[in-house]
Amino acid sequence: MRLHHSLSVAPRRAAFTLIELLVVIAIIALLASMLLPALSRAKEKARGAKCLNNVRQMGLGYAFYADDNKDDIVTLYLFVKPPPTALIQDSVTWWVDLMRPTLQGTNVIACPSVKNGFGVAMNHVELTAWSDVSRPKLSSVKSPVDSVPMADSGLIRNIKDKNPDQWVEKPNSAFLYWRTPTNVGYYDSDPQRPVGRHSGRANMGFVDGHGAPQKVSSLGLQFYPGQDESAKSATGTLAFGGNGKHDPRWLWDRE
């Protein structure tokens, strides 16, 4: 008797069709388009949190400087050559190095969203001193909880826009100061101003030591000249050519 051997043939694997591959690629692209913005927002949130931490640390340094220097507000810079260990090597010694004993770390003035190493800047001229000529006292600040000496800042490109929340900064052109309207002659010619680079908010540090992300418009820079509480014209501090009257909407002055 002849035996017939049956041969088992393994089933052939079905390959993906072109249409199936295209569907898979389309699904991956859709998922990526959904996840990337969320990832970008998460990264920006982390950068904003780091920046806010730097602003708060600067606020503490601002207060400690006054404690150590007979209540003097820190000056923007002194006409003194900085030491070799200074963070900012220049022909003058900037506030960064004057506050250095109270600032921990070397990148505290940096906003992680800015690539040139700066980004967090000091209010000038209202809440800084001027070299050894003008030395206002920290106790002269009438409302520490409503006065902003430091904030996210950059060089503004669209200075004619009257809405501060619409200001656009020139990328990576931030420096060590932002100007107030009473800094006559420089406010528009060198428009370093607070900018809302963190989801439309600027991180701001206040004289009383707290920090918060706020809209740039909350500073009241757009209300200059302003009006005092009696609706009379307000142009600010006498020492800077003003009439001694202040607008309660200003968070950038000492009143």
Short mmCIF file of C-alpha atoms in Angstrom, two decimals:
data_model
loop_
_atom_site.label_atom_id
_atom_site.label_comp_id
_atom_site.label_asym_id
_atom_site.label_seq_id
_atom_site.Cartn_x
_atom_site.Cartn_y
_atom_site.Cartn_z
CA MET A 1 0.00 0.00 0.00
CA ARG A 2 1.35 3.32 -0.97
CA LEU A 3 1.24 5.98 1.68
CA HIS A 4 0.53 9.50 0.66
CA HIS A 5 2.33 12.13 2.67
CA SER A 6 0.43 15.37 3.00
CA LEU A 7 2.67 18.40 3.02
CA SER A 8 1.63 21.29 5.30
CA VAL A 9 2.27 24.67 3.80
CA ALA A 10 2.73 27.59 6.22
CA PRO A 11 0.23 30.37 5.58
CA ARG A 12 1.78 33.30 3.84
CA ARG A 13 1.95 36.57 5.88
CA ALA A 14 -0.16 39.25 4.44
CA ALA A 15 1.83 42.46 3.86
CA PHE A 16 0.50 45.96 4.52
CA THR A 17 -1.08 47.48 1.54
CA LEU A 18 -0.09 50.95 0.43
CA ILE A 19 -3.41 52.31 1.63
CA GLU A 20 -2.92 50.76 5.09
CA LEU A 21 0.56 52.28 5.33
CA LEU A 22 -0.80 55.67 4.39
CA VAL A 23 -3.52 55.35 7.04
CA VAL A 24 -0.93 54.47 9.71
CA ILE A 25 1.26 57.41 8.68
CA ALA A 26 -1.75 59.72 8.76
CA ILE A 27 -2.67 58.55 12.28
CA ILE A 28 0.90 59.09 13.51
CA ALA A 29 0.97 62.56 11.99
CA LEU A 30 -2.37 63.39 13.61
CA LEU A 31 -1.16 62.21 17.03
CA ALA A 32 2.05 64.20 16.63
CA SER A 33 0.11 67.34 15.69
CA MET A 34 -1.95 66.89 18.85
CA LEU A 35 0.97 66.17 21.19
CA LEU A 36 3.58 68.66 19.97
CA PRO A 37 1.66 71.80 20.98
CA ALA A 38 1.04 70.29 24.41
CA LEU A 39 4.75 69.47 24.70
CA SER A 40 5.65 72.98 23.59
CA ARG A 41 3.30 74.49 26.17
CA ALA A 42 4.78 72.28 28.89
CA LYS A 43 8.31 73.39 27.98
CA GLU A 44 7.29 77.05 27.98
CA LYS A 45 5.57 76.60 31.34
CA ALA A 46 8.79 75.16 32.75
CA ARG A 47 10.84 78.05 31.33
CA GLY A 48 8.36 80.54 32.77
CA ALA A 49 8.56 78.90 36.20
CA LYS A 50 12.36 79.04 36.16
CA CYS A 51 12.26 82.68 35.09
CA LEU A 52 9.80 83.55 37.86
CA ASN A 53 12.08 81.88 40.37
CA ASN A 54 14.95 84.05 39.13
CA VAL A 55 12.80 87.17 39.44
CA ARG A 56 11.92 86.28 43.04
CA GLN A 57 15.56 85.71 43.89
CA MET A 58 16.44 89.09 42.41
CA GLY A 59 13.70 90.64 44.55
CA LEU A 60 15.31 89.23 47.67
CA GLY A 61 18.69 90.52 46.50
CA TYR A 62 17.17 93.95 45.92
CA ALA A 63 15.90 94.09 49.50
CA PHE A 64 19.06 92.61 51.03
CA TYR A 65 21.20 95.15 49.19
CA ALA A 66 19.29 97.96 50.89
CA ASP A 67 19.62 96.22 54.26
CA ASP A 68 23.40 96.08 53.80
CA ASN A 69 23.78 99.62 52.41
CA LYS A 70 21.98 102.02 54.76
CA ASP A 71 18.63 101.55 52.98
CA ASP A 72 20.06 102.65 49.60
CA ILE A 73 18.26 101.37 46.50
CA VAL A 74 20.76 99.57 44.29
CA THR A 75 22.23 101.75 41.57
CA LEU A 76 21.98 100.78 37.92
CA TYR A 77 25.75 100.89 37.70
CA LEU A 78 28.78 102.60 39.18
CA PHE A 79 31.53 104.23 37.18
CA VAL A 80 34.01 101.75 38.60
CA LYS A 81 35.87 98.98 36.79
CA PRO A 82 34.41 95.64 37.90
CA PRO A 83 36.62 93.00 39.54
CA PRO A 84 37.87 90.03 37.48
CA THR A 85 35.24 87.83 39.13
CA ALA A 86 32.33 90.03 38.00
CA LEU A 87 29.54 88.45 35.98
CA ILE A 88 29.37 91.46 33.66
CA GLN A 89 32.77 92.51 32.36
CA ASP A 90 32.40 96.13 31.27
CA SER A 91 33.89 99.56 31.88
CA VAL A 92 31.36 100.02 34.72
CA THR A 93 30.10 97.82 37.54
CA TRP A 94 26.45 96.87 36.95
CA TRP A 95 23.80 96.24 39.59
CA VAL A 96 24.16 92.51 38.97
CA ASP A 97 27.61 92.53 40.55
CA LEU A 98 26.66 95.09 43.19
CA MET A 99 23.96 92.65 44.33
CA ARG A 100 26.21 89.64 43.79
CA PRO A 101 26.70 88.78 47.50
CA THR A 102 22.96 88.10 47.76
CA LEU A 103 22.40 86.43 44.38
CA GLN A 104 22.90 82.69 44.25
CA GLY A 105 24.16 81.25 40.97
CA THR A 106 25.49 82.88 37.84
CA ASN A 107 22.40 82.81 35.63
CA VAL A 108 19.87 84.48 37.89
CA ILE A 109 19.40 87.40 35.47
CA ALA A 110 18.71 85.01 32.62
CA CYS A 111 15.28 84.18 31.33
CA PRO A 112 15.41 80.64 29.86
CA SER A 113 13.36 81.87 26.91
CA VAL A 114 16.15 84.29 25.90
CA LYS A 115 19.38 83.03 24.36
CA ASN A 116 21.76 85.90 25.07
CA GLY A 117 22.02 85.33 28.81
CA PHE A 118 19.85 88.25 29.92
CA GLY A 119 16.09 88.77 29.82
CA VAL A 120 15.31 89.78 33.41
CA ALA A 121 16.06 93.47 33.90
CA MET A 122 15.90 96.30 36.42
CA ASN A 123 13.54 99.30 36.43
CA HIS A 124 15.34 102.53 35.52
CA VAL A 125 15.17 105.32 36.57
CA GLU A 126 12.43 105.11 39.17
CA LEU A 127 13.43 102.07 41.22
CA THR A 128 17.18 102.11 40.75
CA ALA A 129 19.68 104.73 41.82
CA TRP A 130 21.98 106.54 39.41
CA SER A 131 25.67 105.90 40.09
CA ASP A 132 26.76 107.81 43.20
CA VAL A 133 24.74 110.91 42.24
CA SER A 134 21.18 109.81 43.06
CA ARG A 135 20.74 107.49 46.03
CA PRO A 136 17.04 107.13 46.92
CA LYS A 137 16.14 105.04 49.93
CA LEU A 138 14.12 101.85 49.80
CA SER A 139 11.91 103.29 52.52
CA SER A 140 10.92 106.05 50.05
CA VAL A 141 8.83 103.51 48.13
CA LYS A 142 5.29 104.34 49.23
CA SER A 143 3.63 101.05 48.24
CA PRO A 144 6.11 98.14 48.09
CA VAL A 145 3.38 95.66 47.18
CA ASP A 146 2.52 97.71 44.07
CA SER A 147 6.02 98.71 42.88
CA VAL A 148 7.92 96.67 40.29
CA PRO A 149 11.72 97.00 40.20
CA MET A 150 12.41 93.98 37.97
CA ALA A 151 10.63 92.20 35.14
CA ASP A 152 10.98 90.25 31.92
CA SER A 153 12.34 92.77 29.45
CA GLY A 154 13.54 93.14 25.88
CA LEU A 155 14.18 95.63 23.11
CA ILE A 156 10.79 96.59 21.64
CA ARG A 157 10.34 96.75 17.87
CA ASN A 158 6.85 98.27 17.65
CA ILE A 159 7.22 101.16 20.10
CA LYS A 160 4.37 103.15 18.49
CA ASP A 161 1.83 100.55 19.59
CA LYS A 162 0.10 102.09 22.60
CA ASN A 163 -1.00 98.72 23.98
CA PRO A 164 1.90 97.27 26.01
CA ASP A 165 0.41 93.78 25.70
CA GLN A 166 1.05 93.98 21.95
CA TRP A 167 4.72 94.92 22.24
CA VAL A 168 7.01 92.63 20.26
CA GLU A 169 10.63 92.22 21.28
CA LYS A 170 13.58 91.98 18.99
CA PRO A 171 14.86 88.41 19.54
CA ASN A 172 17.70 88.03 22.03
CA SER A 173 18.31 91.77 22.38
CA ALA A 174 17.43 92.01 26.06
CA PHE A 175 19.82 93.83 28.36
CA LEU A 176 20.10 94.75 32.03
CA TYR A 177 17.48 97.49 32.38
CA TRP A 178 14.00 98.48 31.27
CA ARG A 179 13.16 102.15 30.98
CA THR A 180 10.28 104.06 32.54
CA PRO A 181 8.63 107.04 30.82
CA THR A 182 10.42 109.46 33.16
CA ASN A 183 13.73 108.31 31.69
CA VAL A 184 13.33 111.21 29.25
CA GLY A 185 15.41 111.06 26.08
CA TYR A 186 15.92 107.32 26.27
CA TYR A 187 12.47 105.80 26.72
CA ASP A 188 11.82 105.75 22.96
CA SER A 189 15.36 105.95 21.55
CA ASP A 190 16.41 102.81 23.48
CA PRO A 191 13.09 101.06 24.13
CA GLN A 192 14.10 98.34 26.54
CA ARG A 193 10.73 97.62 28.13
CA PRO A 194 8.86 94.85 29.92
CA VAL A 195 7.60 92.16 27.56
CA GLY A 196 4.98 89.43 27.90
CA ARG A 197 7.09 86.56 26.63
CA HIS A 198 5.48 83.87 28.81
CA SER A 199 2.08 83.16 27.29
CA GLY A 200 1.35 86.88 27.12
CA ARG A 201 2.60 87.55 30.65
CA ALA A 202 5.77 89.14 31.99
CA ASN A 203 7.26 87.82 35.19
CA MET A 204 7.43 90.74 37.63
CA GLY A 205 9.16 91.10 40.98
CA PHE A 206 7.78 93.55 43.54
CA VAL A 207 9.55 95.56 46.22
CA ASP A 208 7.81 93.60 48.99
CA GLY A 209 9.46 90.41 47.72
CA HIS A 210 6.64 88.65 45.91
CA GLY A 211 6.69 87.79 42.22
CA ALA A 212 3.92 87.12 39.72
CA PRO A 213 3.32 86.75 35.97
CA GLN A 214 1.20 89.68 34.82
CA LYS A 215 0.18 91.44 31.65
CA VAL A 216 2.56 94.25 30.74
CA SER A 217 -0.40 96.65 30.63
CA SER A 218 -0.86 96.13 34.39
CA LEU A 219 2.25 98.28 34.94
CA GLY A 220 0.46 101.35 33.58
CA LEU A 221 3.27 102.49 31.29
CA GLN A 222 0.61 103.48 28.75
CA PHE A 223 -0.85 105.99 31.22
CA TYR A 224 1.86 108.62 30.93
CA PRO A 225 1.33 111.51 31.28
CA GLY A 226 -1.35 110.41 33.69
CA GLN A 227 -3.80 111.76 36.23
CA ASP A 228 -3.58 111.81 39.99
CA GLU A 229 -6.50 110.93 42.25
CA SER A 230 -7.88 114.46 41.80
CA ALA A 231 -7.85 114.08 37.98
CA LYS A 232 -4.99 116.57 37.72
CA SER A 233 -2.12 116.04 35.30
CA ALA A 234 0.55 113.72 36.68
CA THR A 235 4.06 113.60 35.28
CA GLY A 236 5.86 111.97 38.18
CA THR A 237 8.87 112.52 40.34
CA LEU A 238 10.25 116.05 40.66
CA ALA A 239 13.83 114.77 40.48
CA PHE A 240 13.18 113.53 36.94
CA GLY A 241 11.49 116.70 35.70
CA GLY A 242 7.94 115.74 36.71
CA ASN A 243 5.38 117.83 38.56
CA GLY A 244 5.42 115.69 41.69
CA LYS A 245 1.99 114.16 41.00
CA HIS A 246 1.51 110.45 40.40
CA ASP A 247 -1.09 108.28 38.71
CA PRO A 248 -2.33 105.45 40.98
CA ARG A 249 -2.27 103.10 37.95
CA TRP A 250 1.52 103.30 37.74
CA LEU A 251 3.37 100.33 39.20
CA TRP A 252 6.74 101.53 37.95
CA ASP A 253 7.33 104.50 40.28
CA ARG A 254 8.11 104.96 43.97
CA GLU A 255 4.72 106.41 44.91
#
